[in-house]
Amino acid sequence: MRTLNFRNIRNIALAGVISLSAASCDHDLDIEPKYDVVSANVYRDFANYKPILAKMYAGYAVTGQQGPTGRPDISGIDEGFSNYLRQYWQAQELSTDEAIIAWNDGNLRDLHDMDWTPANEFLRALYNRIFYQVSLTNEFIRETQDGLLSERGISGANLEEARRFRAEARFLRALSYWHALDLYGNVPFVTEEDRVGSFLPEQTTRADLFSYVESELLAIENELGEPGFEYGRADKAAAWTLLAKLYLNAEVYTGQGKFAEAATYSKKVIDAGRYQLEAEYGHLFLADNHTSSEIIFPITFDGMRTTTWGGMTYLVHAPVGGNMNAASFGINGGWGGLRTTKSIVELFPSTNATPDERAMFHTDGQSLEISDIFTFTEGYPITKYKNVNRAGIAGSDPSGNHPDTDFPMFRLADVYLMYAEAVLRGGGGSAADALGYVNQLRRRAYTDAAGNVRGNGGTISQGQLTLDFIINERARELKWEGHRRTDLIRFNRFTSATYVWPWKGGVPEGKGVEEFRSLYPIPSTDLTANPNLTQNPGYTR
């Protein structure tokens, strides 16, 4: 029997709300289950626990039980479009200055125009993915309570491992509930304490959901593995990072700032000493980025085992088009979709004699201005994600379709910037440390592949470290990593007319939009199905 590799998760037996399918652990679970049984039978055998847990991690990467299409987990939309990471990324990026797309599928354009409605199928797919994940994790948590483990004779080392698995499932549930809290606000709420079967969940408030996610993360903080114990699995540092993100945005979520807590938990990640900045920025986004010591929590992909038309397949193929060389990205062709706006490009001055390595724009054959959203050659593609390793060798899929590149959901550079922002917002901590962490990122950005530092290495002084600098530095460092919408909302720039970008609000020059769009609407389908739900303010049913 081969050990399950969490980077090589494929499409694993469905952990449904009521019943589960048993799966062998041969060949990294690359086989179909032979029979269906009720969950109680599955959980009698401890050998099934890790494969079921792996399915929960895989839920962010794959779309169904077969891959890349066939036997989808959710319905009502093309399976590739339904991918959790793809839709999360689009909700966080296409609604901002960081990304625009040349496709006119369904209501996709509405995301950048910022005129979406409760009927938007892409926002519905993300909502459904979030609550599908919640259902999976609730079932696992319910079935791994100590009393049930004892009844099943699971003891000793297996008992300790089961408890760690349960803590990881609680982390994954907290992660998805944080996405729900951040994106949709007041949502239906179900835990392992609710009965199994058909019922209509009650709606929770954003503030109450904040408190729940916080309490869950604090409860499991010491039950998770030590930082870096196994790549691709949630550890203590992942929980601390999510807590830091929760606290940094607490004022948005609850009306009460928690910047001291954001600084404290950011510092816990930093002081753990396990995670270190990658020497070369570009290496963070290649097919062998699983070797990086900077990535705290990834969504893992493998070109032969996690096959999907969403996820990193989308993020590597969609920005390639025009006269770009697809082979240099380790793929068989580009999809001619994603670019960025000049608002992001202009954060990297072209007159700078010491260029920032993070710019990563393809400009040849592309115009900076976007007069037609649907013309790929208008706007600069970002060349960040590639399916080649550090030696330039393409990933494992010989067809060139599916990349090995992992998505860095949490990484140390983000934690450095969160700490600095929390300090600037009055959260205590050390101003000198905050400046030092930011300047580490700046020095890396201004160091070439040979290790030569250009000019002053891009470093700044204490007086230059302001909140305006931080929001711009977050865009320079973290663009296209799924943070921008949340960041703009925290800085009061998402809907406001005081900060606009091309095609914000559906006009070429950009305009402000209604404040209520800081939350996405509850999908019409769920409102119709569940009379306990009330739509977010500003939207009709």
PDB file of C-alpha atoms in Angstrom, residues 138 141 166-167 169-175 177 189 191-192 209-224 239 243 246:
ATOM      1  CA  ASN A 138     -19.626  18.319   9.064  1.00  0.00           C
ATOM      2  CA  ILE A 141     -16.432  15.778  12.250  1.00  0.00           C
ATOM      3  CA  ARG A 166     -10.812  15.897  12.882  1.00  0.00           C
ATOM      4  CA  ALA A 167      -8.970  19.138  13.706  1.00  0.00           C
ATOM      5  CA  ALA A 169     -11.567  18.999   8.974  1.00  0.00           C
ATOM      6  CA  ARG A 170     -12.587  21.718  11.422  1.00  0.00           C
ATOM      7  CA  PHE A 171      -9.936  23.988   9.883  1.00  0.00           C
ATOM      8  CA  LEU A 172     -11.279  23.306   6.389  1.00  0.00           C
ATOM      9  CA  ARG A 173     -14.813  24.029   7.561  1.00  0.00           C
ATOM     10  CA  ALA A 174     -13.615  27.275   9.160  1.00  0.00           C
ATOM     11  CA  LEU A 175     -11.873  28.197   5.907  1.00  0.00           C
ATOM     12  CA  TYR A 177     -17.162  29.507   6.449  1.00  0.00           C
ATOM     13  CA  PHE A 189     -25.467  27.839   9.178  1.00  0.00           C
ATOM     14  CA  THR A 191     -22.631  22.177  12.004  1.00  0.00           C
ATOM     15  CA  GLU A 192     -22.093  18.571  13.024  1.00  0.00           C
ATOM     16  CA  LEU A 209     -20.361  33.679  12.007  1.00  0.00           C
ATOM     17  CA  PHE A 210     -17.192  35.657  12.715  1.00  0.00           C
ATOM     18  CA  SER A 211     -17.359  34.563  16.356  1.00  0.00           C
ATOM     19  CA  TYR A 212     -17.951  30.953  15.344  1.00  0.00           C
ATOM     20  CA  VAL A 213     -14.997  30.814  12.925  1.00  0.00           C
ATOM     21  CA  GLU A 214     -12.795  32.479  15.529  1.00  0.00           C
ATOM     22  CA  SER A 215     -13.849  30.022  18.238  1.00  0.00           C
ATOM     23  CA  GLU A 216     -13.269  27.019  15.986  1.00  0.00           C
ATOM     24  CA  LEU A 217      -9.764  28.110  15.035  1.00  0.00           C
ATOM     25  CA  LEU A 218      -8.842  28.857  18.644  1.00  0.00           C
ATOM     26  CA  ALA A 219     -10.233  25.480  19.739  1.00  0.00           C
ATOM     27  CA  ILE A 220      -8.111  23.498  17.266  1.00  0.00           C
ATOM     28  CA  GLU A 221      -4.986  25.652  17.438  1.00  0.00           C
ATOM     29  CA  ASN A 222      -3.100  23.124  19.550  1.00  0.00           C
ATOM     30  CA  GLU A 223      -4.632  20.011  17.970  1.00  0.00           C
ATOM     31  CA  LEU A 224      -3.160  20.561  14.502  1.00  0.00           C
ATOM     32  CA  ALA A 239      -4.778  28.254  11.569  1.00  0.00           C
ATOM     33  CA  LEU A 243      -6.964  33.905  12.393  1.00  0.00           C
ATOM     34  CA  LEU A 246     -10.079  37.102  10.249  1.00  0.00           C
TER      35      LEU A 246
END
